Coordinates of C-alpha atoms in Angstrom, one line a residue:
X290 CA 20.3 -15.5 -19.0
X291 CA 18.6 -13.7 -21.8
X292 CA 15.0 -14.1 -23.4
X293 CA 13.8 -14.7 -26.6
X294 CA 11.1 -12.7 -27.1
X295 CA 10.4 -13.5 -30.7
X296 CA 9.1 -16.4 -29.3
X297 CA 6.0 -14.1 -27.2
X298 CA 4.9 -12.0 -30.4
X299 CA 1.8 -12.3 -31.7
X300 CA 0.9 -11.7 -35.8
X301 CA 1.2 -7.7 -35.0
X302 CA 4.8 -8.0 -33.6
X303 CA 4.0 -7.1 -30.2
X304 CA 5.1 -8.7 -26.9
X305 CA 2.3 -10.3 -25.5
X306 CA 4.2 -12.4 -22.4
X307 CA 7.0 -11.2 -20.3
X308 CA 9.3 -12.2 -17.8
X309 CA 10.7 -11.2 -14.5
X310 CA 14.5 -11.1 -14.7
X311 CA 16.2 -13.5 -12.4
X312 CA 17.0 -12.0 -8.6
X313 CA 20.5 -13.9 -8.3
X314 CA 22.2 -16.7 -10.2
X315 CA 22.7 -18.0 -6.8
X316 CA 20.2 -20.1 -6.2
X317 CA 21.0 -20.0 -2.0
X318 CA 20.8 -16.2 -2.1
X319 CA 17.6 -16.8 -4.3
X320 CA 16.0 -18.7 -1.6
X321 CA 17.3 -17.1 1.4
X322 CA 15.4 -14.0 0.2
X323 CA 12.1 -16.1 -0.7
X324 CA 12.3 -17.1 3.4
X325 CA 12.7 -13.4 4.1
X326 CA 9.7 -12.5 2.1
X327 CA 7.6 -15.1 2.3
X328 CA 8.0 -14.9 6.8
X329 CA 6.8 -11.1 6.2
X330 CA 4.2 -12.0 4.2
X331 CA 2.4 -14.5 6.4
X332 CA 3.2 -12.1 9.4
X333 CA 1.4 -9.3 7.5
X334 CA -1.6 -11.4 6.6
X335 CA -1.8 -12.7 10.0
X336 CA -1.5 -9.1 11.8
X337 CA -4.0 -7.5 9.3
X338 CA -6.6 -10.5 9.0
X339 CA -6.2 -10.5 13.2
X340 CA -6.9 -6.6 13.4
X341 CA -10.1 -6.8 10.9
X342 CA -11.4 -9.6 12.5
X343 CA -10.9 -8.2 15.9
X344 CA -12.8 -4.9 15.1
X345 CA -15.4 -7.0 13.7
X346 CA -16.4 -9.4 16.2
X347 CA -15.8 -6.7 19.3
X348 CA -18.5 -4.3 19.5
X349 CA -16.5 -1.7 21.9
X350 CA -14.5 -1.1 18.6
X351 CA -17.4 0.2 16.2
X352 CA -16.0 3.6 16.2
X353 CA -15.2 5.4 13.0
X354 CA -11.5 5.7 14.1
X355 CA -11.5 1.5 14.2
X356 CA -13.8 0.9 10.9
X357 CA -11.2 3.1 9.1
X358 CA -8.3 0.6 10.6
X359 CA -10.7 -2.3 9.5
X360 CA -10.6 -0.9 6.1
X361 CA -6.9 -0.5 6.2
X362 CA -6.3 -3.8 7.0
X363 CA -8.2 -5.5 4.4
X364 CA -6.3 -2.7 2.0
X365 CA -2.9 -4.2 3.2
X366 CA -4.0 -7.9 2.8
X367 CA -5.1 -7.1 -1.2
X368 CA -2.0 -5.0 -1.4
X369 CA 0.4 -7.9 -0.3
X370 CA -1.6 -10.5 -2.3
X371 CA -1.8 -8.6 -5.6
X372 CA 2.2 -8.8 -5.8
X373 CA 3.7 -11.1 -3.3
X374 CA 2.8 -14.9 -4.7
X375 CA 4.1 -13.9 -8.2
X376 CA 7.3 -12.4 -6.6
X377 CA 7.8 -16.0 -4.5
X378 CA 7.6 -18.1 -7.5
X379 CA 9.7 -16.2 -9.7
X380 CA 12.4 -16.1 -6.9
X381 CA 12.9 -20.0 -6.9
X382 CA 11.0 -21.0 -10.1
X383 CA 12.3 -21.0 -13.7
X384 CA 8.6 -20.4 -14.3
X385 CA 9.4 -16.2 -14.7
X386 CA 7.1 -15.2 -16.8
X387 CA 3.7 -13.5 -17.0
X388 CA 1.1 -12.7 -19.8
X389 CA 0.1 -9.4 -20.8
X390 CA -3.5 -9.8 -19.2
X391 CA -2.2 -11.2 -16.3
X392 CA 0.6 -8.3 -15.7
X393 CA -2.0 -5.6 -16.4
X394 CA -4.1 -7.6 -13.7
X395 CA -1.3 -7.3 -11.0
X396 CA -0.6 -3.8 -11.8
X397 CA -4.6 -2.8 -11.8
X398 CA -5.0 -4.5 -8.6
X399 CA -1.6 -3.1 -6.8
X400 CA -2.6 0.3 -8.0
X401 CA -6.2 0.1 -7.0
X402 CA -4.9 -0.9 -3.1
X403 CA -2.1 1.5 -2.9
X404 CA -4.0 4.9 -3.9
X405 CA -7.0 3.8 -2.1
X406 CA -4.9 3.3 0.5
X407 CA -3.1 7.2 0.2
X408 CA -6.8 8.2 0.4
X409 CA -8.2 6.4 3.7
X410 CA -5.3 7.4 5.5
X411 CA -6.9 11.1 4.4
X412 CA -10.2 10.2 5.9
X413 CA -8.4 8.5 9.1
X414 CA -6.8 12.2 9.6
X415 CA -9.8 13.6 9.0
X416 CA -11.3 11.1 11.5
X417 CA -9.1 12.6 14.4
X418 CA -9.1 16.6 13.6
X419 CA -12.8 16.0 14.2
X420 CA -12.6 14.3 17.2
X421 CA -9.6 16.6 18.8
X422 CA -10.8 19.6 17.4
X423 CA -14.9 19.4 17.2
X424 CA -15.6 16.9 20.0
X425 CA -19.1 17.9 20.7
X426 CA -20.0 17.3 17.1
X427 CA -17.9 14.3 16.3
X428 CA -21.2 12.2 16.7
X429 CA -23.0 14.1 13.7
X430 CA -19.9 14.6 11.7
X431 CA -18.5 11.3 11.4
X432 CA -21.7 8.9 11.5
X433 CA -21.4 6.1 10.2
X434 CA -22.9 7.1 6.8
X435 CA -20.2 9.4 6.6
X436 CA -17.7 6.6 7.4
X437 CA -19.3 4.4 4.7
X438 CA -19.2 7.2 2.2
X439 CA -15.5 8.2 3.0
X440 CA -14.2 4.8 2.7
X441 CA -16.0 4.3 -0.9
X442 CA -14.9 7.3 -1.6
X443 CA -11.1 6.2 -1.2
X444 CA -11.3 2.9 -2.4
X445 CA -13.8 4.6 -6.1
X446 CA -11.2 6.9 -6.5
X447 CA -8.7 3.7 -6.3
X448 CA -10.4 1.8 -8.6
X449 CA -11.1 5.0 -11.4
X450 CA -7.6 6.0 -11.3
X451 CA -5.9 2.6 -11.3
X452 CA -8.0 1.6 -14.2
X453 CA -7.0 4.4 -15.9
X454 CA -3.6 4.5 -15.7
X455 CA -3.3 0.4 -16.5
X456 CA -5.3 0.9 -19.5
X457 CA -3.4 4.0 -20.5
X458 CA -0.1 1.6 -19.9
X459 CA -1.1 -1.2 -21.9
X460 CA -2.8 0.8 -25.0
X461 CA 1.0 1.4 -26.0
X462 CA 2.7 -1.0 -28.1
X463 CA 5.3 -3.1 -26.5
X464 CA 8.1 -4.4 -29.3
X465 CA 10.8 -6.0 -26.9
X466 CA 12.6 -6.5 -24.8
X467 CA 10.3 -8.4 -22.8
X468 CA 12.3 -8.6 -19.5
X469 CA 10.6 -6.9 -16.5
X470 CA 13.7 -5.8 -14.3
X471 CA 11.5 -5.9 -11.3
X472 CA 9.5 -8.1 -8.7
X473 CA 6.0 -7.4 -10.0
X474 CA 4.4 -5.5 -12.6
X475 CA 4.9 -2.0 -11.7
X476 CA 4.6 1.7 -13.5
X477 CA 8.2 2.5 -14.2
X478 CA 9.3 -1.1 -15.2
X479 CA 6.6 -1.7 -17.6
X480 CA 6.7 1.7 -19.4
X481 CA 10.2 1.3 -20.1
X482 CA 9.0 -1.5 -22.2
X483 CA 6.9 0.5 -24.2
X484 CA 8.5 0.9 -28.1
X485 CA 9.5 4.4 -29.2
X486 CA 9.4 7.5 -27.1
X487 CA 7.5 7.3 -23.9
X488 CA 8.8 10.4 -22.4
X489 CA 5.1 12.3 -22.7
X490 CA 3.9 8.9 -21.3
X491 CA 6.1 9.3 -18.7
X492 CA 5.1 12.9 -17.5
X493 CA 1.8 11.6 -17.5
X494 CA 2.4 8.6 -15.6
X495 CA 4.6 11.5 -13.0
X496 CA 1.5 13.8 -13.0
X497 CA -1.4 11.4 -11.9
X498 CA 1.0 9.8 -9.4
X499 CA 2.1 13.5 -7.7
X500 CA -1.7 14.2 -7.5
X501 CA -2.6 11.1 -5.7
X502 CA -0.4 10.9 -3.7
X503 CA 0.1 14.7 -2.7
X504 CA -3.3 15.6 -2.7
X505 CA -4.3 13.3 0.4
X506 CA -1.3 14.1 1.7
X507 CA -1.9 18.0 2.0
X508 CA -5.3 17.1 3.4
X509 CA -3.3 15.1 5.7
X510 CA -1.0 17.7 6.7
X511 CA -3.8 20.6 7.0
X512 CA -5.6 18.2 9.5
X513 CA -2.7 17.4 11.5
X514 CA -1.4 21.4 11.8
X515 CA -5.5 22.0 13.1
X516 CA -5.0 19.1 15.5
X517 CA -1.6 20.8 16.5
X518 CA -3.0 23.9 17.2
X519 CA -6.1 22.5 18.9
X520 CA -3.8 20.6 21.2
X521 CA -1.2 23.2 22.5
X522 CA -3.9 25.3 23.8
X523 CA -5.3 22.5 26.2
X524 CA -3.8 23.4 29.6
X525 CA -3.8 20.2 31.1
X526 CA -0.6 17.9 30.3
X527 CA -2.2 14.7 30.3
X528 CA -4.9 16.4 28.4
X529 CA -2.4 17.1 25.7
X530 CA -0.5 13.7 26.3
X531 CA -3.7 11.7 25.7
X532 CA -5.2 14.1 22.9
X533 CA -1.6 13.5 20.7
X534 CA -2.0 9.4 21.8
X535 CA -4.7 9.0 19.7
X536 CA -2.9 10.3 16.8
X537 CA 1.0 8.6 17.3
X538 CA 0.2 5.5 15.5
X539 CA -2.0 6.9 12.4
X540 CA 1.0 9.3 11.8
X541 CA 3.7 6.8 12.2
X542 CA 1.6 5.1 9.6
X543 CA 1.3 7.5 7.2
X544 CA 5.6 8.5 7.6
X545 CA 6.4 4.7 6.7
X546 CA 3.4 4.8 3.7
X547 CA 4.0 8.4 1.8
X548 CA 7.7 8.3 3.0
X549 CA 8.4 4.9 0.4
X550 CA 5.6 6.0 -1.7
X551 CA 7.1 9.1 -2.4
X552 CA 10.8 8.0 -2.8
X553 CA 10.0 5.4 -5.2
X554 CA 7.5 7.6 -7.6
X555 CA 8.3 11.1 -7.2
X556 CA 12.0 11.1 -7.5
X557 CA 13.6 12.1 -10.7
X558 CA 14.1 10.0 -13.4
X559 CA 17.8 10.2 -13.4
X560 CA 17.9 8.9 -9.8
X561 CA 16.4 5.3 -10.5
X562 CA 18.3 2.2 -10.7
X563 CA 16.7 -1.7 -10.7
X564 CA 18.7 -2.2 -7.3
X565 CA 17.4 0.6 -5.6
X566 CA 13.8 0.4 -6.8
X567 CA 13.7 -3.4 -6.1
X568 CA 14.9 -2.5 -2.5
X569 CA 11.7 0.3 -2.1
X570 CA 9.3 -2.0 -3.4
X571 CA 10.1 -4.6 -0.9
X572 CA 9.6 -2.3 1.7
X573 CA 6.6 -0.5 0.6
X574 CA 5.2 -3.9 -0.5
X575 CA 6.0 -6.4 2.5
X576 CA 7.5 -4.5 5.2
X577 CA 5.2 -1.5 5.6
X578 CA 2.3 -3.9 5.5
X579 CA 4.0 -6.3 8.7
X580 CA 4.4 -3.0 10.7
X581 CA 1.0 -1.4 10.3
X582 CA -0.5 -4.0 12.8
X583 CA 2.5 -4.5 14.9
X584 CA 2.3 -0.5 15.1
X585 CA -1.9 -0.6 16.3
X586 CA -1.6 -3.4 18.4
X587 CA 1.3 -2.0 20.6
X588 CA 0.5 1.4 21.0
X589 CA -3.3 1.1 21.4
X590 CA -4.9 -0.7 24.7
X591 CA -8.2 -1.3 23.2
X592 CA -6.7 -3.1 20.4
X593 CA -4.8 -5.5 22.0
X594 CA -7.8 -5.8 24.7
X595 CA -9.6 -7.3 21.4
X596 CA -7.3 -9.5 20.2
X597 CA -6.8 -11.1 23.1
X598 CA -10.3 -11.5 23.4
X599 CA -10.3 -12.8 19.7
X600 CA -7.5 -15.3 20.5
X601 CA -9.7 -16.2 23.5
X602 CA -7.2 -15.6 26.1
X603 CA -8.2 -13.5 29.1
X604 CA -6.2 -10.0 29.6
X605 CA -3.7 -10.4 32.1

């Protein structure tokens, strides 16, 4: 059903209210997707909160690697909470509208947590590089102060870039249509609603997205090239396995996050379609956030032990 945008214009005839398109006319399909997303959302919140709590309450995990992991869990909680509640409401309710201010706020926080995660993953790669390639200097190079500064830079870059991007997008005029063909206020679908030719705006957004995604990713690649070179000169197979095992969880998380982000934002515009974009959005907002605590808890004995202690159970 088409929405009459004339009801949501101000005196300047600019649209000041949006609405998300209905997922399906079949109520059963909407409720099925609602249940699916809700379960993953609750699993993501529970898993990431437990990881952060376990690291906070267990002194044995007060190390740089787990400090960054706790920050990653907090980012994932914010990442999902910025989009999923409104997404769930829009799936099963007729109240699918969102104000101009609400949409801008949602976009800001979604970009903040997403961009911050890019740089935090790079900081985690640098931590693994220092631990494996310079173990004798690890304590000084990755001191508490250095870790805090790296985390602050990650959050700071995310805040500055997301604020600039959101201000840039919402400084444009929106003449209609007012229906957002997406699950939340993401950059491409909102930019598609702006008046006139937006090719220059799209190019600017693409450049910023490329820099924010590729710059930390190149740092991660460089770190792992050095790590691989250092591991290859270790004579003991057990030593190699132990060195690589500390990186496996991080590598898997990087692959999931950067893979979905790259396909979503860096592929050519001609290959974009609402259906594929929505499917990718579900993957990088819900699925990856749910999988991260599972990856780190299943593949890390120290985290599993801390989780058992946090839950008040003895290790078998």
